[in-house]
Amino acid sequence: MSPIDFYFDLSSPYSYLAATQIEALAAKHGATVAWKPVVLAAVFKAADNHMPAQSPPKARHMLIDLERWAKQYGVPFVFNSGFPFNAIKPERMVLAAESSGRAGALARALFHAAWAEDRDITRAEVMADAARAAGLDPDAMLAAIETAAVKDRLRETTDEAIARGVFGAPAFYVDGALFWGNDRLHHLADALDAKRG
Amino acid sequence: MSPIDFYFDLSSPYSYLAATQIEALAAKHGATVAWKPVVLAAVFKAADNHMPAQSPPKARHMLIDLERWAKQYGVPFVFNSGFPFNAIKPERMVLAAESSGRAGALARALFHAAWAEDRDITRAEVMADAARAAGLDPDAMLAAIETAAVKDRLRETTDEAIARGVFGAPAFYVDGALFWGNDRLHHLADALDAKRG
């Protein structure tokens, strides 16, 4: 079976919630996960979509909704005080870790820093801490995010997501089927079971 | 316990899906349902919110997502060919049925006509069929929707929803807590259980 392509933005709190669940879900249903950060602003622009926070009562409700999901999952959550922030640099670092097989561990460490500890993951020292937590060399990773190859890779994952119809994050793509939202993980699980027969 | 105030628009397919589930959910968790149609366009305007169908890839995905939910629930579903339609008249009819205790039955009959049979529920004969299916007198109901009291009642339910922070449909309000979306029925159920202790 193809891996689940997990498209996320590190600045998206619902992406954080999904990131706390996706590996266990994949393992339970016989699948693996490809961690693919995207530039959500570029996705929104391509899809003519809007930030959910543009409606004031919707933005207020979102804070309550996020707390309910964190409670449901039993995971820590704090709304990041720098939101909305530009996650391009830490996202490049996740892609710099692809060949090491530690992209998922690094993404989870960065998500945790941003959404459980309210840290500023655009700062080099916070990225370095996450790299260390994921068993990676912080200096090598900080150098890698300035390379053309890694910058190109983030454009590639973003373009791939857009080409597959992604319009928001988190999104999941497996064998031609797209799922959108932390609140659709049960549909993703159903699809994985159907493929196993 | 207060009833669950169920805010819906008959032209909303996710409201239809929730309407197929809400009575069984309420019964299972010791609650009752107050069926409260609202004018969703007025709610969107007050909340500075957008129709989800404004993003083309999001609109395309919504059709697939609706099919997945219908399959999950085991209910028939067909996307209404007149969408988006103005449901003010059939919504008034639901409110005209409030005193009879058959508002829920009428709303379900209208939802079924629109979203399982692709009928035009803004037509008098279709509304009359739904009234009959709910055990109501069709002529009396069609007359009632032209009265000032019933017209005012739809403004009241819409204003009440807006005042409670509703920004889309379906929405659920019980004892000060707001839940939004067919995909949050499990959070509503958790809240009902917590209240029962």
Tab-separated table of C-alpha atoms in Angstrom:
chain	number	residue	atom	x	y	z
A	1	MET	CA	0.000	0.000	0.000
A	2	SER	CA	1.157	3.561	-0.696
A	3	PRO	CA	2.049	5.643	2.355
A	4	ILE	CA	-0.422	8.203	3.659
A	5	ASP	CA	0.775	11.568	2.372
A	6	PHE	CA	0.164	13.821	5.365
A	7	TYR	CA	0.087	17.484	4.287
A	8	PHE	CA	0.422	19.909	7.166
A	9	ASP	CA	1.538	23.391	8.125
A	10	LEU	CA	3.371	23.744	11.427
A	11	SER	CA	1.394	26.942	12.098
A	12	SER	CA	-1.941	25.069	11.910
A	13	PRO	CA	-3.318	23.939	15.291
A	14	TYR	CA	-5.574	21.305	13.704
A	15	SER	CA	-2.475	19.970	11.930
A	16	TYR	CA	-0.833	19.640	15.357
A	17	LEU	CA	-3.811	17.664	16.655
A	18	ALA	CA	-3.713	15.323	13.657
A	19	ALA	CA	0.061	14.949	14.041
A	20	THR	CA	-0.464	13.545	17.542
A	21	GLN	CA	-2.660	10.758	16.103
A	22	ILE	CA	-1.511	9.894	12.594
A	23	GLU	CA	1.317	7.442	13.302
A	24	ALA	CA	-0.793	5.328	15.665
A	25	LEU	CA	-3.678	5.385	13.189
A	26	ALA	CA	-1.406	4.342	10.329
A	27	ALA	CA	0.128	1.518	12.361
A	28	LYS	CA	-3.296	0.255	13.437
A	29	HIS	CA	-4.518	0.138	9.839
A	30	GLY	CA	-1.385	-1.266	8.222
A	31	ALA	CA	-0.088	1.910	6.626
A	32	THR	CA	2.892	4.259	6.873
A	33	VAL	CA	3.084	8.054	6.880
A	34	ALA	CA	4.984	10.444	4.599
A	35	TRP	CA	5.303	13.736	6.490
A	36	LYS	CA	4.876	16.567	3.975
A	37	PRO	CA	4.894	20.151	5.207
A	38	VAL	CA	3.318	22.703	2.879
A	39	VAL	CA	3.119	26.495	2.739
A	40	LEU	CA	-0.518	26.866	3.727
A	41	ALA	CA	-0.727	30.486	2.551
A	42	ALA	CA	0.181	29.320	-0.965
A	43	VAL	CA	-2.398	26.517	-0.755
A	44	PHE	CA	-5.114	28.954	0.356
A	45	LYS	CA	-4.227	31.351	-2.440
A	46	ALA	CA	-4.290	28.626	-5.110
A	47	ALA	CA	-7.620	27.295	-3.804
A	48	ASP	CA	-9.244	30.728	-3.308
A	49	ASN	CA	-9.825	29.651	0.284
A	50	HIS	CA	-9.898	31.736	3.468
A	51	MET	CA	-8.326	31.547	6.901
A	52	PRO	CA	-11.075	30.258	9.234
A	53	ALA	CA	-10.242	33.038	11.691
A	54	GLN	CA	-11.711	35.714	9.413
A	55	SER	CA	-15.153	35.350	11.014
A	56	PRO	CA	-14.989	36.661	14.622
A	57	PRO	CA	-17.514	34.230	16.177
A	58	LYS	CA	-15.938	31.355	14.213
A	59	ALA	CA	-12.495	32.316	15.517
A	60	ARG	CA	-13.808	32.444	19.090
A	61	HIS	CA	-15.461	29.057	18.706
A	62	MET	CA	-12.293	27.554	17.225
A	63	LEU	CA	-10.450	28.082	20.524
A	64	ILE	CA	-13.104	26.091	22.388
A	65	ASP	CA	-13.170	23.430	19.685
A	66	LEU	CA	-9.384	22.967	19.824
A	67	GLU	CA	-9.577	22.454	23.601
A	68	ARG	CA	-12.287	19.813	23.129
A	69	TRP	CA	-10.123	17.878	20.658
A	70	ALA	CA	-7.046	18.110	22.890
A	71	LYS	CA	-9.134	16.734	25.759
A	72	GLN	CA	-10.538	13.964	23.515
A	73	TYR	CA	-7.012	12.956	22.484
A	74	GLY	CA	-5.493	13.489	25.924
A	75	VAL	CA	-2.749	15.733	24.563
A	76	PRO	CA	-1.463	19.084	25.850
A	77	PHE	CA	-2.541	22.181	23.957
A	78	VAL	CA	-1.942	25.902	24.228
A	79	PHE	CA	-2.815	28.376	21.505
A	80	ASN	CA	0.452	29.789	20.173
A	81	SER	CA	0.830	33.425	21.151
A	82	GLY	CA	2.642	34.243	17.900
A	83	PHE	CA	-0.171	32.895	15.658
A	84	PRO	CA	-0.361	33.371	12.720
A	85	PHE	CA	3.336	32.768	12.142
A	86	ASN	CA	5.382	31.938	9.072
A	87	ALA	CA	6.583	28.354	9.421
A	88	ILE	CA	8.655	28.152	6.242
A	89	LYS	CA	12.017	27.714	8.003
A	90	PRO	CA	11.027	24.924	10.397
A	91	GLU	CA	9.110	23.275	7.545
A	92	ARG	CA	12.267	23.286	5.454
A	93	MET	CA	14.014	21.596	8.365
A	94	VAL	CA	11.440	18.778	8.344
A	95	LEU	CA	12.190	18.211	4.669
A	96	ALA	CA	15.936	18.350	5.316
A	97	ALA	CA	15.325	15.374	7.632
A	98	GLU	CA	13.500	13.283	5.015
A	99	SER	CA	16.517	11.182	4.016
A	100	SER	CA	17.309	10.396	7.670
A	101	GLY	CA	13.872	8.850	8.269
A	102	ARG	CA	13.378	11.280	11.144
A	103	ALA	CA	11.123	13.823	9.440
A	104	GLY	CA	8.112	12.663	11.438
A	105	ALA	CA	9.953	12.813	14.749
A	106	LEU	CA	11.240	16.301	13.942
A	107	ALA	CA	7.792	17.515	12.833
A	108	ARG	CA	6.262	16.204	16.054
A	109	ALA	CA	8.963	17.913	18.137
A	110	LEU	CA	8.317	21.206	16.322
A	111	PHE	CA	4.528	20.850	16.644
A	112	HIS	CA	4.931	20.135	20.350
A	113	ALA	CA	7.151	23.189	20.853
A	114	ALA	CA	4.647	25.445	19.078
A	115	TRP	CA	1.319	24.050	20.300
A	116	ALA	CA	2.059	22.422	23.677
A	117	GLU	CA	4.802	24.765	24.933
A	118	ASP	CA	3.951	28.035	23.120
A	119	ARG	CA	7.503	28.394	21.811
A	120	ASP	CA	8.507	30.409	18.740
A	121	ILE	CA	9.595	27.715	16.293
A	122	THR	CA	10.826	30.277	13.759
A	123	ARG	CA	13.826	30.941	16.062
A	124	ALA	CA	17.039	29.045	15.370
A	125	GLU	CA	17.510	27.921	18.973
A	126	VAL	CA	14.019	26.430	19.148
A	127	MET	CA	14.545	24.635	15.840
A	128	ALA	CA	17.873	23.362	17.178
A	129	ASP	CA	16.186	21.989	20.312
A	130	ALA	CA	13.643	20.157	18.168
A	131	ALA	CA	16.363	18.725	15.939
A	132	ARG	CA	18.195	17.468	19.021
A	133	ALA	CA	14.989	15.933	20.404
A	134	ALA	CA	14.555	14.084	17.103
A	135	GLY	CA	18.098	12.711	17.247
A	136	LEU	CA	19.430	15.022	14.530
A	137	ASP	CA	22.476	17.288	14.460
A	138	PRO	CA	21.189	20.825	15.082
A	139	ASP	CA	23.979	22.653	13.252
A	140	ALA	CA	23.753	20.447	10.184
A	141	MET	CA	19.977	20.897	10.092
A	142	LEU	CA	20.154	24.677	10.462
A	143	ALA	CA	22.656	24.771	7.599
A	144	ALA	CA	20.510	22.503	5.444
A	145	ILE	CA	17.471	24.791	5.534
A	146	GLU	CA	19.421	27.445	3.636
A	147	THR	CA	20.213	25.151	0.709
A	148	ALA	CA	18.465	25.460	-2.646
A	149	ALA	CA	17.598	21.751	-2.671
A	150	VAL	CA	15.626	21.986	0.577
A	151	LYS	CA	13.918	25.246	-0.450
A	152	ASP	CA	12.895	23.596	-3.724
A	153	ARG	CA	11.573	20.574	-1.875
A	154	LEU	CA	9.090	22.719	0.103
A	155	ARG	CA	7.842	24.221	-3.168
A	156	GLU	CA	7.485	20.665	-4.493
A	157	THR	CA	5.393	19.380	-1.578
A	158	THR	CA	3.199	22.490	-1.747
A	159	ASP	CA	2.699	22.184	-5.513
A	160	GLU	CA	1.985	18.472	-5.166
A	161	ALA	CA	-0.681	19.177	-2.536
A	162	ILE	CA	-2.329	21.842	-4.695
A	163	ALA	CA	-2.289	19.541	-7.740
A	164	ARG	CA	-4.048	16.875	-5.669
A	165	GLY	CA	-6.865	19.231	-4.670
A	166	VAL	CA	-5.670	20.148	-1.177
A	167	PHE	CA	-7.264	23.438	-0.057
A	168	GLY	CA	-6.492	23.443	3.681
A	169	ALA	CA	-4.543	21.614	6.368
A	170	PRO	CA	-4.255	19.016	7.641
A	171	ALA	CA	-4.985	16.910	4.570
A	172	PHE	CA	-4.328	13.245	3.860
A	173	TYR	CA	-3.909	11.603	0.472
A	174	VAL	CA	-3.689	7.891	-0.123
A	175	ASP	CA	-4.108	5.977	-3.398
A	176	GLY	CA	-6.048	8.762	-5.118
A	177	ALA	CA	-8.345	9.664	-2.218
A	178	LEU	CA	-8.187	13.010	-0.396
A	179	PHE	CA	-9.265	13.581	3.204
A	180	TRP	CA	-9.344	16.989	4.807
A	181	GLY	CA	-9.243	17.819	8.465
A	182	ASN	CA	-8.267	16.397	11.823
A	183	ASP	CA	-11.997	15.613	12.098
A	184	ARG	CA	-11.870	13.186	9.157
A	185	LEU	CA	-9.286	10.741	10.526
A	186	HIS	CA	-12.054	8.146	10.931
A	187	HIS	CA	-12.825	8.343	7.206
A	188	LEU	CA	-9.117	7.899	6.435
A	189	ALA	CA	-9.085	4.843	8.706
A	190	ASP	CA	-12.149	3.407	6.933
A	191	ALA	CA	-10.445	3.871	3.556
A	192	LEU	CA	-7.291	2.110	4.773
A	193	ASP	CA	-9.357	-0.818	6.032
A	194	ALA	CA	-11.250	-1.018	2.731
A	195	LYS	CA	-7.949	-1.208	0.829
A	196	ARG	CA	-6.730	-4.052	3.021
A	197	GLY	CA	-9.970	-5.899	2.254
B	1	MET	CA	-31.740	19.298	31.469
B	2	SER	CA	-32.415	21.970	28.840
B	3	PRO	CA	-33.255	20.677	25.363
B	4	ILE	CA	-30.593	20.709	22.675
B	5	ASP	CA	-31.305	23.745	20.512
B	6	PHE	CA	-30.636	22.427	17.022
B	7	TYR	CA	-30.043	25.301	14.584
B	8	PHE	CA	-30.267	24.280	10.950
B	9	ASP	CA	-31.026	25.503	7.464
B	10	LEU	CA	-33.013	23.169	5.216
B	11	SER	CA	-30.729	24.127	2.315
B	12	SER	CA	-27.622	22.876	4.191
B	13	PRO	CA	-26.603	19.295	3.337
B	14	TYR	CA	-24.578	18.921	6.542
B	15	SER	CA	-27.700	20.015	8.448
B	16	TYR	CA	-29.574	17.182	6.713
B	17	LEU	CA	-26.940	14.681	7.821
B	18	ALA	CA	-27.126	15.909	11.429
B	19	ALA	CA	-30.934	15.817	11.293
B	20	THR	CA	-30.798	12.092	10.536
B	21	GLN	CA	-28.851	11.512	13.788
B	22	ILE	CA	-29.870	14.089	16.379
B	23	GLU	CA	-33.018	12.492	17.844
B	24	ALA	CA	-31.316	9.135	18.410
B	25	LEU	CA	-28.299	10.883	19.925
B	26	ALA	CA	-30.498	12.949	22.243
B	27	ALA	CA	-32.476	9.902	23.358
B	28	LYS	CA	-29.303	7.923	24.026
B	29	HIS	CA	-27.879	10.699	26.202
B	30	GLY	CA	-31.054	11.640	28.068
B	31	ALA	CA	-31.867	14.858	26.217
B	32	THR	CA	-34.560	16.268	23.941
B	33	VAL	CA	-34.299	18.363	20.778
B	34	ALA	CA	-35.752	21.774	19.951
B	35	TRP	CA	-35.795	22.043	16.139
B	36	LYS	CA	-34.888	25.632	15.213
B	37	PRO	CA	-34.551	26.557	11.553
B	38	VAL	CA	-32.541	29.687	10.824
B	39	VAL	CA	-31.898	31.847	7.771
B	40	LEU	CA	-28.308	30.806	7.133
B	41	ALA	CA	-27.615	33.728	4.792
B	42	ALA	CA	-28.425	36.121	7.647
B	43	VAL	CA	-26.210	34.127	10.037
B	44	PHE	CA	-23.298	34.202	7.560
B	45	LYS	CA	-23.725	37.943	7.065
B	46	ALA	CA	-23.812	38.665	10.811
B	47	ALA	CA	-20.735	36.469	11.403
B	48	ASP	CA	-18.764	37.733	8.385
B	49	ASN	CA	-18.548	34.100	7.325
B	50	HIS	CA	-18.409	32.574	3.842
B	51	MET	CA	-20.214	29.819	1.994
B	52	PRO	CA	-17.803	26.829	1.958
B	53	ALA	CA	-18.465	26.409	-1.771
B	54	GLN	CA	-16.540	29.590	-2.658
B	55	SER	CA	-13.265	27.664	-3.007
B	56	PRO	CA	-13.504	25.412	-6.104
B	57	PRO	CA	-11.379	22.498	-4.779
B	58	LYS	CA	-13.159	22.740	-1.407
B	59	ALA	CA	-16.545	22.587	-3.140
B	60	ARG	CA	-15.447	19.535	-5.148
B	61	HIS	CA	-14.182	17.813	-2.013
B	62	MET	CA	-17.414	18.587	-0.155
B	63	LEU	CA	-19.372	16.363	-2.540
B	64	ILE	CA	-17.097	13.419	-1.748
B	65	ASP	CA	-17.178	14.196	1.958
B	66	LEU	CA	-20.987	14.282	2.027
B	67	GLU	CA	-21.097	10.848	0.370
B	68	ARG	CA	-18.696	9.482	2.996
B	69	TRP	CA	-20.908	10.736	5.835
B	70	ALA	CA	-24.069	9.372	4.205
B	71	LYS	CA	-22.350	5.995	3.899
B	72	GLN	CA	-21.145	6.187	7.526
B	73	TYR	CA	-24.690	6.900	8.717
B	74	GLY	CA	-26.356	4.509	6.286
B	75	VAL	CA	-28.725	7.198	4.979
B	76	PRO	CA	-29.675	8.102	1.411
B	77	PHE	CA	-28.129	11.234	-0.049
B	78	VAL	CA	-28.297	13.110	-3.323
B	79	PHE	CA	-26.969	16.614	-3.810
B	80	ASN	CA	-29.963	18.865	-4.450
B	81	SER	CA	-29.973	20.086	-8.050
B	82	GLY	CA	-31.472	23.443	-7.035
B	83	PHE	CA	-28.700	24.243	-4.516
B	84	PRO	CA	-28.262	26.929	-3.257
B	85	PHE	CA	-31.974	27.496	-2.683
B	86	ASN	CA	-33.901	29.839	-0.420
B	87	ALA	CA	-35.534	27.724	2.295
B	88	ILE	CA	-37.413	30.499	4.089
B	89	LYS	CA	-40.908	29.192	3.264
B	90	PRO	CA	-40.401	25.564	4.317
B	91	GLU	CA	-38.513	26.812	7.398
B	92	ARG	CA	-41.516	28.923	8.338
B	93	MET	CA	-43.624	25.796	8.022
B	94	VAL	CA	-41.399	23.972	10.529
B	95	LEU	CA	-41.976	26.795	12.998
B	96	ALA	CA	-45.717	26.786	12.294
B	97	ALA	CA	-45.623	23.172	13.520
B	98	GLU	CA	-43.877	23.975	16.817
B	99	SER	CA	-47.046	24.013	18.925
B	100	SER	CA	-48.155	20.648	17.504
B	101	GLY	CA	-44.984	18.897	18.672
B	102	ARG	CA	-44.375	17.789	15.089
B	103	ALA	CA	-41.733	20.325	14.065
B	104	GLY	CA	-39.007	17.668	14.115
B	105	ALA	CA	-41.038	15.227	12.039
B	106	LEU	CA	-41.838	17.955	9.506
B	107	ALA	CA	-38.221	19.125	9.335
B	108	ARG	CA	-37.056	15.551	8.728
B	109	ALA	CA	-39.656	15.082	5.978
B	110	LEU	CA	-38.525	18.315	4.292
B	111	PHE	CA	-34.825	17.410	4.662
B	112	HIS	CA	-35.540	13.985	3.167
B	113	ALA	CA	-37.414	15.488	0.207
B	114	ALA	CA	-34.547	17.912	-0.508
B	115	TRP	CA	-31.505	15.734	0.172
B	116	ALA	CA	-32.636	12.139	-0.383
B	117	GLU	CA	-35.168	12.700	-3.205
B	118	ASP	CA	-33.817	15.870	-4.860
B	119	ARG	CA	-37.210	17.578	-4.659
B	120	ASP	CA	-37.771	21.337	-4.701
B	121	ILE	CA	-39.016	22.030	-1.171
B	122	THR	CA	-39.774	25.663	-1.973
B	123	ARG	CA	-42.811	24.456	-4.007
B	124	ALA	CA	-46.183	24.381	-2.235
B	125	GLU	CA	-47.013	20.830	-3.346
B	126	VAL	CA	-43.735	19.463	-1.984
B	127	MET	CA	-44.254	21.294	1.315
B	128	ALA	CA	-47.782	19.887	1.429
B	129	ASP	CA	-46.476	16.341	0.942
B	130	ALA	CA	-44.026	16.816	3.806
B	131	ALA	CA	-46.768	18.200	6.056
B	132	ARG	CA	-48.917	15.169	5.269
B	133	ALA	CA	-46.007	12.805	5.996
B	134	ALA	CA	-45.598	14.491	9.399
B	135	GLY	CA	-49.280	14.048	10.222
B	136	LEU	CA	-50.147	17.723	9.716
B	137	ASP	CA	-52.904	19.371	7.674
B	138	PRO	CA	-51.248	20.629	4.476
B	139	ASP	CA	-53.686	23.475	3.785
B	140	ALA	CA	-53.534	24.797	7.336
B	141	MET	CA	-49.728	24.670	7.265
B	142	LEU	CA	-49.467	26.444	3.910
B	143	ALA	CA	-51.775	29.166	5.250
B	144	ALA	CA	-49.763	29.483	8.469
B	145	ILE	CA	-46.486	30.285	6.721
B	146	GLU	CA	-47.992	33.531	5.443
B	147	THR	CA	-48.867	34.816	8.920
B	148	ALA	CA	-46.878	37.566	10.643
B	149	ALA	CA	-46.439	35.459	13.787
B	150	VAL	CA	-44.673	32.665	11.911
B	151	LYS	CA	-42.548	35.091	9.882
B	152	ASP	CA	-41.508	36.787	13.128
B	153	ARG	CA	-40.675	33.439	14.706
B	154	LEU	CA	-38.086	32.685	11.979
B	155	ARG	CA	-36.463	36.073	12.614
B	156	GLU	CA	-36.447	35.190	16.332
B	157	THR	CA	-34.713	31.826	15.927
B	158	THR	CA	-32.163	33.414	13.569
B	159	ASP	CA	-31.466	36.309	15.954
B	160	GLU	CA	-31.208	33.910	18.893
B	161	ALA	CA	-28.650	31.808	17.013
B	162	ILE	CA	-26.558	34.856	16.098
B	163	ALA	CA	-26.688	36.125	19.695
B	164	ARG	CA	-25.380	32.741	20.874
B	165	GLY	CA	-22.384	32.873	18.543
B	166	VAL	CA	-23.680	30.618	15.769
B	167	PHE	CA	-21.789	31.297	12.515
B	168	GLY	CA	-22.789	28.294	10.379
B	169	ALA	CA	-25.108	25.291	10.286
B	170	PRO	CA	-25.779	22.857	11.716
B	171	ALA	CA	-25.104	24.164	15.229
B	172	PHE	CA	-26.134	22.839	18.626
B	173	TYR	CA	-26.541	24.797	21.839
B	174	VAL	CA	-27.155	23.309	25.235
B	175	ASP	CA	-26.745	24.916	28.654
B	176	GLY	CA	-24.393	27.632	27.431
B	177	ALA	CA	-22.195	25.451	25.220
B	178	LEU	CA	-22.073	25.773	21.427
B	179	PHE	CA	-21.167	22.977	19.025
B	180	TRP	CA	-20.782	23.493	15.306
B	181	GLY	CA	-21.031	20.928	12.575
B	182	ASN	CA	-22.350	17.480	11.831
B	183	ASP	CA	-18.774	16.388	12.569
B	184	ARG	CA	-19.008	17.513	16.216
B	185	LEU	CA	-21.943	15.353	17.323
B	186	HIS	CA	-19.523	13.280	19.412
B	187	HIS	CA	-18.494	16.386	21.365
B	188	LEU	CA	-22.176	17.218	21.931
B	189	ALA	CA	-22.714	13.673	23.202
B	190	ASP	CA	-19.729	14.005	25.573
B	191	ALA	CA	-21.158	17.258	26.957
B	192	LEU	CA	-24.568	15.664	27.548
B	193	ASP	CA	-22.942	12.778	29.410
B	194	ALA	CA	-20.889	15.190	31.534
B	195	LYS	CA	-24.058	17.052	32.524
B	196	ARG	CA	-25.738	13.838	33.602
B	197	GLY	CA	-22.686	13.100	35.747
